[in-house]
Coordinates of C-alpha atoms and ligand atoms in Angstrom, one line a residue:
X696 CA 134.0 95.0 65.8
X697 CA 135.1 93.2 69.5
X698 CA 138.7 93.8 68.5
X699 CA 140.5 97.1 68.1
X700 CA 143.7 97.7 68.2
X701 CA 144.5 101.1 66.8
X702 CA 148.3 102.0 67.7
X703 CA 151.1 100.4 67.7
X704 CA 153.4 99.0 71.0
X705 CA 156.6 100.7 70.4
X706 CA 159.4 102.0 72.6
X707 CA 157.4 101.2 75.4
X708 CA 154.3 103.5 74.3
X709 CA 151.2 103.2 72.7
X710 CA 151.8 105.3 69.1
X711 CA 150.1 106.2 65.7
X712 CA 151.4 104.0 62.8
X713 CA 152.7 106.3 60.3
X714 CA 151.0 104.1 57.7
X715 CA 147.7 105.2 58.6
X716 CA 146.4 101.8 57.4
X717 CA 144.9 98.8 59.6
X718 CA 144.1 95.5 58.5
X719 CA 141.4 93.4 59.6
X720 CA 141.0 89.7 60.7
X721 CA 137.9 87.6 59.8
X722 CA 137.0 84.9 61.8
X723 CA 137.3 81.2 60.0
X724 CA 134.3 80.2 62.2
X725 CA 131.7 82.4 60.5
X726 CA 133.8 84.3 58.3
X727 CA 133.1 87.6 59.7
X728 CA 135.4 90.4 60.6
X729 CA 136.0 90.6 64.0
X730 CA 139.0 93.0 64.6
X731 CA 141.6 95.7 63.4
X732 CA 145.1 96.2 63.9
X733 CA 147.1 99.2 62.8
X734 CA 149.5 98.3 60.0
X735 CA 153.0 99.1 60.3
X736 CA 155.6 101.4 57.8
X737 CA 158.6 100.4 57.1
X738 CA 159.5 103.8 59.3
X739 CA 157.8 102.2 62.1
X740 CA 160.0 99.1 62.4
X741 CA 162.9 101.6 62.0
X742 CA 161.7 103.0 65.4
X743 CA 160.6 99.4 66.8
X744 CA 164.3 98.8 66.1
X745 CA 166.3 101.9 67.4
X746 CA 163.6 101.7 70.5
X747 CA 164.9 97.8 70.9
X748 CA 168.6 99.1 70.4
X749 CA 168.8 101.8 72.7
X750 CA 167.0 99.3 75.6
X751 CA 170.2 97.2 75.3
X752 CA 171.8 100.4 77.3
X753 CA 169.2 101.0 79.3
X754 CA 170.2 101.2 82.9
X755 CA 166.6 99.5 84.0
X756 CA 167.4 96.5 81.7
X757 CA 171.2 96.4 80.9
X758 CA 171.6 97.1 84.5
X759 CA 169.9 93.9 86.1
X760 CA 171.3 91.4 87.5
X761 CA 170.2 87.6 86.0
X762 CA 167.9 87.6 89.3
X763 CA 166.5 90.5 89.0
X764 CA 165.2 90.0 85.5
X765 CA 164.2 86.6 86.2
X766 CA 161.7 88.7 88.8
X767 CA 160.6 91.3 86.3
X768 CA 160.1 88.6 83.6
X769 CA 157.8 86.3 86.5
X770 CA 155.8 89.6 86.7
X771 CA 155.2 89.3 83.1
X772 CA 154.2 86.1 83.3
X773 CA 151.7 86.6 86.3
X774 CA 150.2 89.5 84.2
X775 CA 149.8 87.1 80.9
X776 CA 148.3 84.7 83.6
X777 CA 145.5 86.9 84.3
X778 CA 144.4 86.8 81.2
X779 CA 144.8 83.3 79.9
X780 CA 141.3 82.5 78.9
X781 CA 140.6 85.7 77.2
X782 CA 143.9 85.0 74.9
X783 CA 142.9 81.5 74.4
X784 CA 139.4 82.9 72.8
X785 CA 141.7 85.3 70.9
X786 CA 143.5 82.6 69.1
X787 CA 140.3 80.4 68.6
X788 CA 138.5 83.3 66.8
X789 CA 141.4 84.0 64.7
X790 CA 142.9 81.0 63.8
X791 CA 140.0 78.2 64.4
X792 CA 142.0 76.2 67.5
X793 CA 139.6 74.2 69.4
X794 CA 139.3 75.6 72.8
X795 CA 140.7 73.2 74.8
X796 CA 144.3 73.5 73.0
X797 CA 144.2 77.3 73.1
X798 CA 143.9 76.8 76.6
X799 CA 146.5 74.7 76.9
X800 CA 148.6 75.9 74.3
X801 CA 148.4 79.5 74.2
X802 CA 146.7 80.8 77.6
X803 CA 148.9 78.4 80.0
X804 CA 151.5 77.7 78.1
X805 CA 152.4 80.3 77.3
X806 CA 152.8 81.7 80.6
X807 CA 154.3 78.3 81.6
X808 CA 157.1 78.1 79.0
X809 CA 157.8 82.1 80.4
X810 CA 158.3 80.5 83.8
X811 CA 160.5 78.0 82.8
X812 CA 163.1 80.4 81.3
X813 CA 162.9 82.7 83.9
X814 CA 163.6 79.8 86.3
X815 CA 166.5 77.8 83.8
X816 CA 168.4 81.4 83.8
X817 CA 168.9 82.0 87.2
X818 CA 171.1 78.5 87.2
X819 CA 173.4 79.8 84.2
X820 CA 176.2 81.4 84.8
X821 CA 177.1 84.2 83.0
X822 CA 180.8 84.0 83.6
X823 CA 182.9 81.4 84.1
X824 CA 186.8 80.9 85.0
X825 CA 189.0 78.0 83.3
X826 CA 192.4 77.3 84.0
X827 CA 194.0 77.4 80.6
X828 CA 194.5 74.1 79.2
X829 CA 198.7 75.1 78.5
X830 CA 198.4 76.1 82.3
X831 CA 199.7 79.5 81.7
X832 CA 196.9 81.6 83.2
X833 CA 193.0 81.6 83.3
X834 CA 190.5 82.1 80.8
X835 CA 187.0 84.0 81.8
X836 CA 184.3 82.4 79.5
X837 CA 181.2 85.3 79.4
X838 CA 177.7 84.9 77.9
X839 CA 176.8 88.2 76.7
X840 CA 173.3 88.7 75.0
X841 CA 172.9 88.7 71.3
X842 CA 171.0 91.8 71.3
X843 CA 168.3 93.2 69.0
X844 CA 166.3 89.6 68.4
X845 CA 163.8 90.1 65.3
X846 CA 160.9 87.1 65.7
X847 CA 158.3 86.4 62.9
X848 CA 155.9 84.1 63.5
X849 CA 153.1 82.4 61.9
X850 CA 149.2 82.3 62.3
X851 CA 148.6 78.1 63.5
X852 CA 150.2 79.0 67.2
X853 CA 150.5 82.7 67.1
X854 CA 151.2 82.8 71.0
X855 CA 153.0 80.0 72.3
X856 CA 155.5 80.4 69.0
X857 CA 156.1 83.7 69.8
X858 CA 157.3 82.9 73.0
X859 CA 159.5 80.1 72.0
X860 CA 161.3 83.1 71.1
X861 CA 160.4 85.6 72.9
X862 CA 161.1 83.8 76.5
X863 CA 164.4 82.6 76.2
X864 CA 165.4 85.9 74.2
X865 CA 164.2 88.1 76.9
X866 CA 165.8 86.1 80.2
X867 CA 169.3 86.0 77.9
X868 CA 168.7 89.8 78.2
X869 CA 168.2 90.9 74.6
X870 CA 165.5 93.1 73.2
X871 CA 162.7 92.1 70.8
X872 CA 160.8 93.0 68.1
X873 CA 157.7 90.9 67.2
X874 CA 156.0 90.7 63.7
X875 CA 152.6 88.7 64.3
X876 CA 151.3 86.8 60.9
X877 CA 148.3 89.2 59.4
X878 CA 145.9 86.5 60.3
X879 CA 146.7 86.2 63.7
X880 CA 148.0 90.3 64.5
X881 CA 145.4 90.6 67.5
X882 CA 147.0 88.7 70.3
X883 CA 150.4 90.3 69.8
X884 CA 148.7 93.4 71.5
X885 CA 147.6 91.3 74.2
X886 CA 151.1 89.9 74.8
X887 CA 152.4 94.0 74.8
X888 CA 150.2 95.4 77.0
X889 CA 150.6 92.3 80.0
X890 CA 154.3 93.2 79.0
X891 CA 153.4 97.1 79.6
X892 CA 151.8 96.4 82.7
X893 CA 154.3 94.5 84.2
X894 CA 156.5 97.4 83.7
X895 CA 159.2 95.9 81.0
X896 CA 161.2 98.7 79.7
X897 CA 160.2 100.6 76.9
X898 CA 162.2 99.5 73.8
X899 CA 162.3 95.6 75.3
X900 CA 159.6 94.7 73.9
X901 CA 158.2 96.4 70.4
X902 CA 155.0 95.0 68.3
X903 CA 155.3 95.7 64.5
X904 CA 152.4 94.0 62.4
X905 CA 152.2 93.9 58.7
X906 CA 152.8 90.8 55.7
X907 CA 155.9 89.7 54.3
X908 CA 156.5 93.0 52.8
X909 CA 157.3 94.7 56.8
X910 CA 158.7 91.2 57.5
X911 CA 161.9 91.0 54.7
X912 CA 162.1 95.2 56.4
X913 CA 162.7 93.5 59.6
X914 CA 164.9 90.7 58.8
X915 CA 167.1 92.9 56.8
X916 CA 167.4 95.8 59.4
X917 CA 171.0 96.8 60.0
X918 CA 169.7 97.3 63.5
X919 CA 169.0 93.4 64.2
X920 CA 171.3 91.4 65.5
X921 CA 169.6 88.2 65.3
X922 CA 166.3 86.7 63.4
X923 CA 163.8 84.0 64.5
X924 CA 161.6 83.0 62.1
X925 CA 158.5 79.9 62.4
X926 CA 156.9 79.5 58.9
X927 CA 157.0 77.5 56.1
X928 CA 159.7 76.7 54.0
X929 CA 159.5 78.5 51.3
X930 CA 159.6 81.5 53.3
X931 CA 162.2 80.5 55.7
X932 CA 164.8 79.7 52.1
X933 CA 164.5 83.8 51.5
X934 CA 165.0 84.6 55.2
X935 CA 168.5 82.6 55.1
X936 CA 169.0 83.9 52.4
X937 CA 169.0 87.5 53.6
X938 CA 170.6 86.7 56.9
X939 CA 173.0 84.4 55.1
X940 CA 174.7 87.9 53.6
X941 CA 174.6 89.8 56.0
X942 CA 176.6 86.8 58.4
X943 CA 173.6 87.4 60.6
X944 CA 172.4 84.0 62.5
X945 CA 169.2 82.6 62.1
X946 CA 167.1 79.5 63.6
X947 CA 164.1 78.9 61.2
X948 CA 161.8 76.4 62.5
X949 CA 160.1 75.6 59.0
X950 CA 157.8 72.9 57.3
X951 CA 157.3 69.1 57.8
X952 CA 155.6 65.7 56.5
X953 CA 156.4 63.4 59.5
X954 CA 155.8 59.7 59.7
X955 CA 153.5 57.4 61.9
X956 CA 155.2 54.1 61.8
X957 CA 153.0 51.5 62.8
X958 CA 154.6 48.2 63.6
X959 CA 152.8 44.9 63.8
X960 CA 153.0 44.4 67.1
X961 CA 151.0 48.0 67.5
X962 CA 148.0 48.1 69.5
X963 CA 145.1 49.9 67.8
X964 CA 143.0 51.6 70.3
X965 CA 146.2 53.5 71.3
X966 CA 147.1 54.5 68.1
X967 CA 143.7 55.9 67.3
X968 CA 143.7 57.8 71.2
X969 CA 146.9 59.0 70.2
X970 CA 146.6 60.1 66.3
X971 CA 143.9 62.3 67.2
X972 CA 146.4 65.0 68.3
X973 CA 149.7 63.5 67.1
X974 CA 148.6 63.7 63.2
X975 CA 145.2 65.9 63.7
X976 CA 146.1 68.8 66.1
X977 CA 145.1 71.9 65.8
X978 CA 142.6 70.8 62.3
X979 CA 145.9 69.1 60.8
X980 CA 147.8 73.1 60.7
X981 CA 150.8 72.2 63.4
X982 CA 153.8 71.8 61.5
X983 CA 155.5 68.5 63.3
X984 CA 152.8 65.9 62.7
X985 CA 152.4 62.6 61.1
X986 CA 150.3 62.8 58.4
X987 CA 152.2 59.9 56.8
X988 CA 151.0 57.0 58.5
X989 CA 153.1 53.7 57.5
X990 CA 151.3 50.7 57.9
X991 CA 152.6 46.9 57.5
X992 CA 151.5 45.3 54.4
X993 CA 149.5 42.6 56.2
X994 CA 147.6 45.5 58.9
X995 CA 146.9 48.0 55.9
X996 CA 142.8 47.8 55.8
X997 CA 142.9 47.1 59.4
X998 CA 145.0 50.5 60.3
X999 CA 142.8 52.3 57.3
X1000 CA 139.5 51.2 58.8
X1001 CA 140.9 52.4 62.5
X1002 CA 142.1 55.9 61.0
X1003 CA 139.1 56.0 59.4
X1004 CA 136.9 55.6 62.0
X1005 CA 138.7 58.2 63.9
X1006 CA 138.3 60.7 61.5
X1007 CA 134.3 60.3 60.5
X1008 CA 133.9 60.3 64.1
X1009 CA 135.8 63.6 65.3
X1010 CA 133.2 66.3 66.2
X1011 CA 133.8 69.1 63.6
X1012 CA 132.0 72.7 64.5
X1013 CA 132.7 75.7 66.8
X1014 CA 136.2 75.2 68.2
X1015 CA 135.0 77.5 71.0
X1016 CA 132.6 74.8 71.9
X1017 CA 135.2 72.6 74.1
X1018 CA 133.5 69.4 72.8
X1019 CA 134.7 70.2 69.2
X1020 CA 137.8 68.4 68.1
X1021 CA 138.0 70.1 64.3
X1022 CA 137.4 73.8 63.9
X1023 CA 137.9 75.4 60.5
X1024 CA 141.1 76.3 58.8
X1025 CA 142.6 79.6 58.9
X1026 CA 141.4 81.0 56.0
X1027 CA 139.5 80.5 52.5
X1028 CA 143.0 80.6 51.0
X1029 CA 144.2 77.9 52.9
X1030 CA 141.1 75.4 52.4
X1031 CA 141.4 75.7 49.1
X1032 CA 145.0 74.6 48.7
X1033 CA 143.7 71.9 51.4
X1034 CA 140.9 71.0 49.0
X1035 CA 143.2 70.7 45.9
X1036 CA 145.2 68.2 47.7
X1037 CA 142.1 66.2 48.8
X1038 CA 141.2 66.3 44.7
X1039 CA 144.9 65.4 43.9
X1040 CA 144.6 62.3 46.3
X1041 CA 141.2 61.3 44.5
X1042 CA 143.0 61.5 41.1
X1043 CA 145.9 59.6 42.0
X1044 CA 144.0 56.1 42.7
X1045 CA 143.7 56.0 46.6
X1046 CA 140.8 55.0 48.4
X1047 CA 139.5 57.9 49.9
X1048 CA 139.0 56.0 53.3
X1049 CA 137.0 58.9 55.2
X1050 CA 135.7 62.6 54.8
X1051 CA 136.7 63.9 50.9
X1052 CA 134.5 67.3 51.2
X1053 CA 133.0 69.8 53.9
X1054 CA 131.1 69.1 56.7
X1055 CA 127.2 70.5 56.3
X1056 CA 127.6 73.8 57.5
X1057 CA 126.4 77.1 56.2
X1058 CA 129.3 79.1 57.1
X1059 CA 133.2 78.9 58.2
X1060 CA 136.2 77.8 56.5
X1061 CA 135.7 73.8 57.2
X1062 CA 137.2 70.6 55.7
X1063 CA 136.2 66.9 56.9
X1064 CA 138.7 65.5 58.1
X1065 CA 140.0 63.2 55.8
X1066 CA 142.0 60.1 55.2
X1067 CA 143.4 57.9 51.8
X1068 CA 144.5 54.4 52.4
X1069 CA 146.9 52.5 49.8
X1070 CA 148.6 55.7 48.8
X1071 CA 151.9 55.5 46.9
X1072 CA 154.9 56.5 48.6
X1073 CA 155.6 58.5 45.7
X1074 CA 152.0 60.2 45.8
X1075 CA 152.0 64.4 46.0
X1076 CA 150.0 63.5 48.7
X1077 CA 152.4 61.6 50.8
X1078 CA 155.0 63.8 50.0
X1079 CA 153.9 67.3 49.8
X1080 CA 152.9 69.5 53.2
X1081 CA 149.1 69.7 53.0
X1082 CA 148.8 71.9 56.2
X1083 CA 145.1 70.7 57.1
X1084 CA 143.3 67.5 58.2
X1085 CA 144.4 64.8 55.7
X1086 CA 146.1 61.9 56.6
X1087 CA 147.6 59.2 53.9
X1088 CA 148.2 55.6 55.0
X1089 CA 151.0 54.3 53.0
X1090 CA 151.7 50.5 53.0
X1091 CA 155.7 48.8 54.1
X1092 CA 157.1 45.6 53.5
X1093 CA 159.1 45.4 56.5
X1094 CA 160.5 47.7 59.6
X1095 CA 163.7 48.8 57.0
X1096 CA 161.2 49.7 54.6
X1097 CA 159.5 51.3 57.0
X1098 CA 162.6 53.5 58.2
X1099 CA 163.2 54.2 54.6
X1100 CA 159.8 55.5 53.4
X1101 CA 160.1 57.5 56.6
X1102 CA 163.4 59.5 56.0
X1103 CA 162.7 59.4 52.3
X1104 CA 161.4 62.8 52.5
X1105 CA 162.8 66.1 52.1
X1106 CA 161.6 67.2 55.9
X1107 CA 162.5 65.9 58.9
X1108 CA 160.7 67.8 61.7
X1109 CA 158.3 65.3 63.9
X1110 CA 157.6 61.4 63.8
X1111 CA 155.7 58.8 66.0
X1112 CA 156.3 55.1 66.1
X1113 CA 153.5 52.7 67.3
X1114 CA 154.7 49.5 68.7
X1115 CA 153.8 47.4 72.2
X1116 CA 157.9 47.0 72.5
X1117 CA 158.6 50.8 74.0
X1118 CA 162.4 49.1 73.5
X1119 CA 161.8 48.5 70.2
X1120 CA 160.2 51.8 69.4
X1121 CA 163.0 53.4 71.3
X1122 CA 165.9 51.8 68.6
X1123 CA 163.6 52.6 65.8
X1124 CA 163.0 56.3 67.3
X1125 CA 167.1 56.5 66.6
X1126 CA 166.9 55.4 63.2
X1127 CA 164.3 57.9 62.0
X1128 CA 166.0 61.2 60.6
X1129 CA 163.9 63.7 62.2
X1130 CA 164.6 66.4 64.8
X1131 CA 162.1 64.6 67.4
X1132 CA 160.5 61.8 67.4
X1133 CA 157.3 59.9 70.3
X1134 CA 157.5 56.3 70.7
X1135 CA 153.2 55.7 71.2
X1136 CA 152.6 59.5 71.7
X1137 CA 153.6 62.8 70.7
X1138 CA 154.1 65.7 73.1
X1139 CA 156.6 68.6 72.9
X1140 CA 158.7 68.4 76.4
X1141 CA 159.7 72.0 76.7
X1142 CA 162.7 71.2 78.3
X1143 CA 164.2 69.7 74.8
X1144 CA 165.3 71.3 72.1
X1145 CA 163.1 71.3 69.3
X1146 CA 163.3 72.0 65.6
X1147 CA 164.0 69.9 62.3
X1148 CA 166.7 69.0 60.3
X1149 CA 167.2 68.9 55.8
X1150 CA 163.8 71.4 55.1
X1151 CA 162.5 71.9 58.1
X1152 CA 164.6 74.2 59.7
X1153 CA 167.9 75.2 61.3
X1154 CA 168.7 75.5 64.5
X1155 CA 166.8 74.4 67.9
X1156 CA 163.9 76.2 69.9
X1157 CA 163.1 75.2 73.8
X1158 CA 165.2 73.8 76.4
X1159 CA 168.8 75.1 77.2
X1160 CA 170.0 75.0 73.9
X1161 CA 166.9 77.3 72.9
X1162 CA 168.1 79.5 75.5
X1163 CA 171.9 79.4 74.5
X1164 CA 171.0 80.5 70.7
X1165 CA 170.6 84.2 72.2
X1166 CA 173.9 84.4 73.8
X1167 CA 177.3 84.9 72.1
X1168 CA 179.9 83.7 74.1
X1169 CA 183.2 85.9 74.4
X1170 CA 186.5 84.4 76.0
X1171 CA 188.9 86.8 78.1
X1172 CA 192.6 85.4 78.4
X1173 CA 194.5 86.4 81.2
X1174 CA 197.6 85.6 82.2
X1175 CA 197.8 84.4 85.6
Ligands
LIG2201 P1 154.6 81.9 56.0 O1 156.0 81.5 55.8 O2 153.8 82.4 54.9 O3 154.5 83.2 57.1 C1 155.0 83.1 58.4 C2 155.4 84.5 58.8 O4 156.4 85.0 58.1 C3 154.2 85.5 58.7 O5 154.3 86.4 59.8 C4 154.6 86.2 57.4 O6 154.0 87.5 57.3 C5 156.1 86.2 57.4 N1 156.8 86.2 56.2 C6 156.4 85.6 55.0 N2 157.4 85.8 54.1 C7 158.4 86.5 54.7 C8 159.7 87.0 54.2 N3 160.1 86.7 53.0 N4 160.4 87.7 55.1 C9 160.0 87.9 56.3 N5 158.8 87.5 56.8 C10 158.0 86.8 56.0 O7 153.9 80.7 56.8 P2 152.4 80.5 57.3 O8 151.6 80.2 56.1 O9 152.0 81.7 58.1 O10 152.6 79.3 58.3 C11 152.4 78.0 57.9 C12 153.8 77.3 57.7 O11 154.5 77.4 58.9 C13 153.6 75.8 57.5 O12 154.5 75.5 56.4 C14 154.1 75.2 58.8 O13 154.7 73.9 58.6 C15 155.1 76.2 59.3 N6 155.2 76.0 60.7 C16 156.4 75.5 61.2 C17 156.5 75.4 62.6 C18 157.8 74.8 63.2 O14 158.0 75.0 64.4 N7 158.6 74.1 62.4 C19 155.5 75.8 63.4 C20 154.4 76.3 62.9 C21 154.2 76.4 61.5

């Protein structure tokens, strides 16, 4: 097997899981194995913890100033930069990204979105003095680091997700300990050894891989100060749960069914250029797009035949060949809920408009891509997250029906609007209920927050306010 990754990265050394299991990844793309991973005890994330605990005090972390571990975390980065396209192909054999968003996503950005914390810290301060408002003294304002940050994170961007958390957790100064998703556990080794080699710590950093099993362990750890968690709902409901007894905070960046709202005034060639990654990234598995596309009454067929069109003619094969645009999804498991959608959408009277089935390969975990015009509002369809490449046109009367359909929904993560009036699509952006929203493209901007609102999460990722979630803030009165 190419991939072997037989101990585990904790306390800043390479060690023997006292499990003595591994687990192994298959490949979507021919279904093969093509790695192992050790599998972590529930005694190894009790050392990934005390390790991540005891670097809070450790002279050569506790000790640096902002600057200096703005420097160390750069080295990081430059070490994950030498590697980029290797970690890329990592996430494309596990997971089925096309090439060129692997690239993009998880070889530069990841090292990218590294940089940008490292640079956004070195403005904060981490003490401030007020005069007290009664004018009787001062008050210093500190930003301390939360301290032992727990991140779980899910298989459709194993690398960049991780360091939404791992990034801003790290240049706040607290100590991490990673649990990778079992379908994606190779490239968290990848991300600990650029982090050994660039000479973090030992303890700062801590790799513990297993299910959901190691992962309720983790959250529940008396030695965790605070929990990160990307996944789906369902999931995320038991994790707040947990962290809601023990008063320990949370962000959960969760599920989502966001609208496309296509006004009449929209102009079809872009929406087509832009659906392709704003409702299709990624084989449909990226949790903020619009797979519910609202079209006026009176441009129905004419946005179903454009959607259509899109879809049949995608290029669907090897996502390591860069002129693929669908790979497979992640994993038999997952097509199969995919393809019990697809039937549900055949049984409930829409049109299937394009794909329905699997491409004509002998191998691989692919679905066409796939879209139903006239779907109800109503439909499971429209309402449920599908998590593959199936997109539902839903007819509106006018722009307030359009609004409605849109935040009638119990998520509220992404949402485009499509309109030749950028004004227009700016006032309608503000009535959408939805943590972000593109007016005629969709693009995370990693210098905004992030994150959804009702089921799709709490709490906000990227930008300053991702990096403020991993400090507590402590106020010291004095009197003059
Ligand atoms: P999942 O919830 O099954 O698993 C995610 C991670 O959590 C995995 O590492 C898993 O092992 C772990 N886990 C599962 N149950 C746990 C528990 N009770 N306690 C602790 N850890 C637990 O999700 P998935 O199937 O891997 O990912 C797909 C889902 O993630 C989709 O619903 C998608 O919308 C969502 N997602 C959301 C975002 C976002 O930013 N909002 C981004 C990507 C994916």
């Amino acid at each position: 097997m190419k991939y072997r990754y037989e101990q585990l990265y904790l306390g800043g050394e390479w060690r023997n899981s006292a499990s003595g299991q591994s687990l192994t990844v298959v490949s979507p793309i021919d279904e093969t194995p093509i790695g192992v991973a050790t599998l972590a005890a529930p005694s190894d994330v009790d050392s990934a913890v005390s390790a991540a605990r005891a670097a809070l005090h450790l002279p050569e972390w506790a000790a640096l100033s902002t600057g200096e571990r703005a420097d160390l975390l750069d080295r990081f980065a430059d070490e994950l930069e030498k590697n980029s396209t290797e970690r890329a192909v990592l996430t494309t054999v596990q997971n089925g990204m096309p090439i060129g968003v692997s690239n993009w996503a998880e070889g530069d950005g990841v090292v990218g979105l590294l940089r940008y914390y490292t640079a956004l810290v070195r403005t904060v301060p981490m003490e401030e003095r007020r005069p007290r408002v009664d004018g009787m003294g001062t008050t210093v304002v500190r930003r301390e680091r939360v301290g032992v940050v727990a991140a779980i994170v899910p298989w459709n961007f194993p690398q960049i997700l991780t360091m939404f958390k791992l990034a801003p957790a790290l240049a706040a100064g607290c100590t991490v300990v990673i649990k990778p998703s079992p379908e994606t556990t190779l490239d968290a080794f990848e991300l600990a050894a650029a982090a050994d080699r660039a000479g973090l710590p030992p303890g700062v950093l801590n790799i513990v891989t297993g299910g959901p099993d190691i992962g309720e362990y983790l959250v529940a750890h008396p030695g965790v100060d605070k929990v990160c968690f990307t996944g789906s709902t369902a999931s995320g409901r038991k994790i707040s749960e947990v962290c809601g007894r023990l008063l320990r905070p949370v962000t959960l960046e969760l599920g989502g069914k966001s609208a496309a709202i296509v006004l009449d005034d929209a102009d079809l060639p872009t929406l087509v250029q832009g659906l392709a990654t704003s409702s299709l990234l990624n084989n449909g598995q990226t949790c903020f797009l619009s797979t519910r596309i609202l079209a006026p009454q009176a441009r129905h067929d004419e946005v179903v035949e454009a959607v259509a069109a899109l879809a049949a003619g995608l290029t669907v094969g090897d996502p390591l060949d860069p002129d693929t645009h669908v790979g497979p999804v992640v994993s038999q498991r997952q097509r199969e809920r995919i393809e019990a959608y697809i039937q549900l959408g055949k049984d409930s009277g829409a049109v299937l408009a394009a794909g329905g089935g699997r491409p004509d390969r002998d191998e691989g975990w692919f679905v066409q891509p796939t879209v139903f015009g006239g779907v109800s509002k109503d439909a499971r369809i429209a309402r449920e997250e599908i998590f593959g490449p199936v997109l539902t046109v839903i007819p509106y009367r006018d722009v307030n029906d359009a609004v409605s359909i849109a935040n009638d929904s119990e998520y509220g993560l992404g949402g485009t609007i499509w309109t030749s009036d950028v004004a227009k699509g700016l006032d309608i952006a503000r009535r959408v209920e939805s943590g972000t929203v593109g007016v005629n493209f969709y693009n995370l901007d990693y210098g905004a927050p992030f994150g959804g609102i009702k089921a799709s999460g709490l709490g906000r990722e990227l930008g300053p306010e991702g990096l403020a979630a991993f400090f507590n803030l402590k106020s010291i009165f004095l009197a003059e």
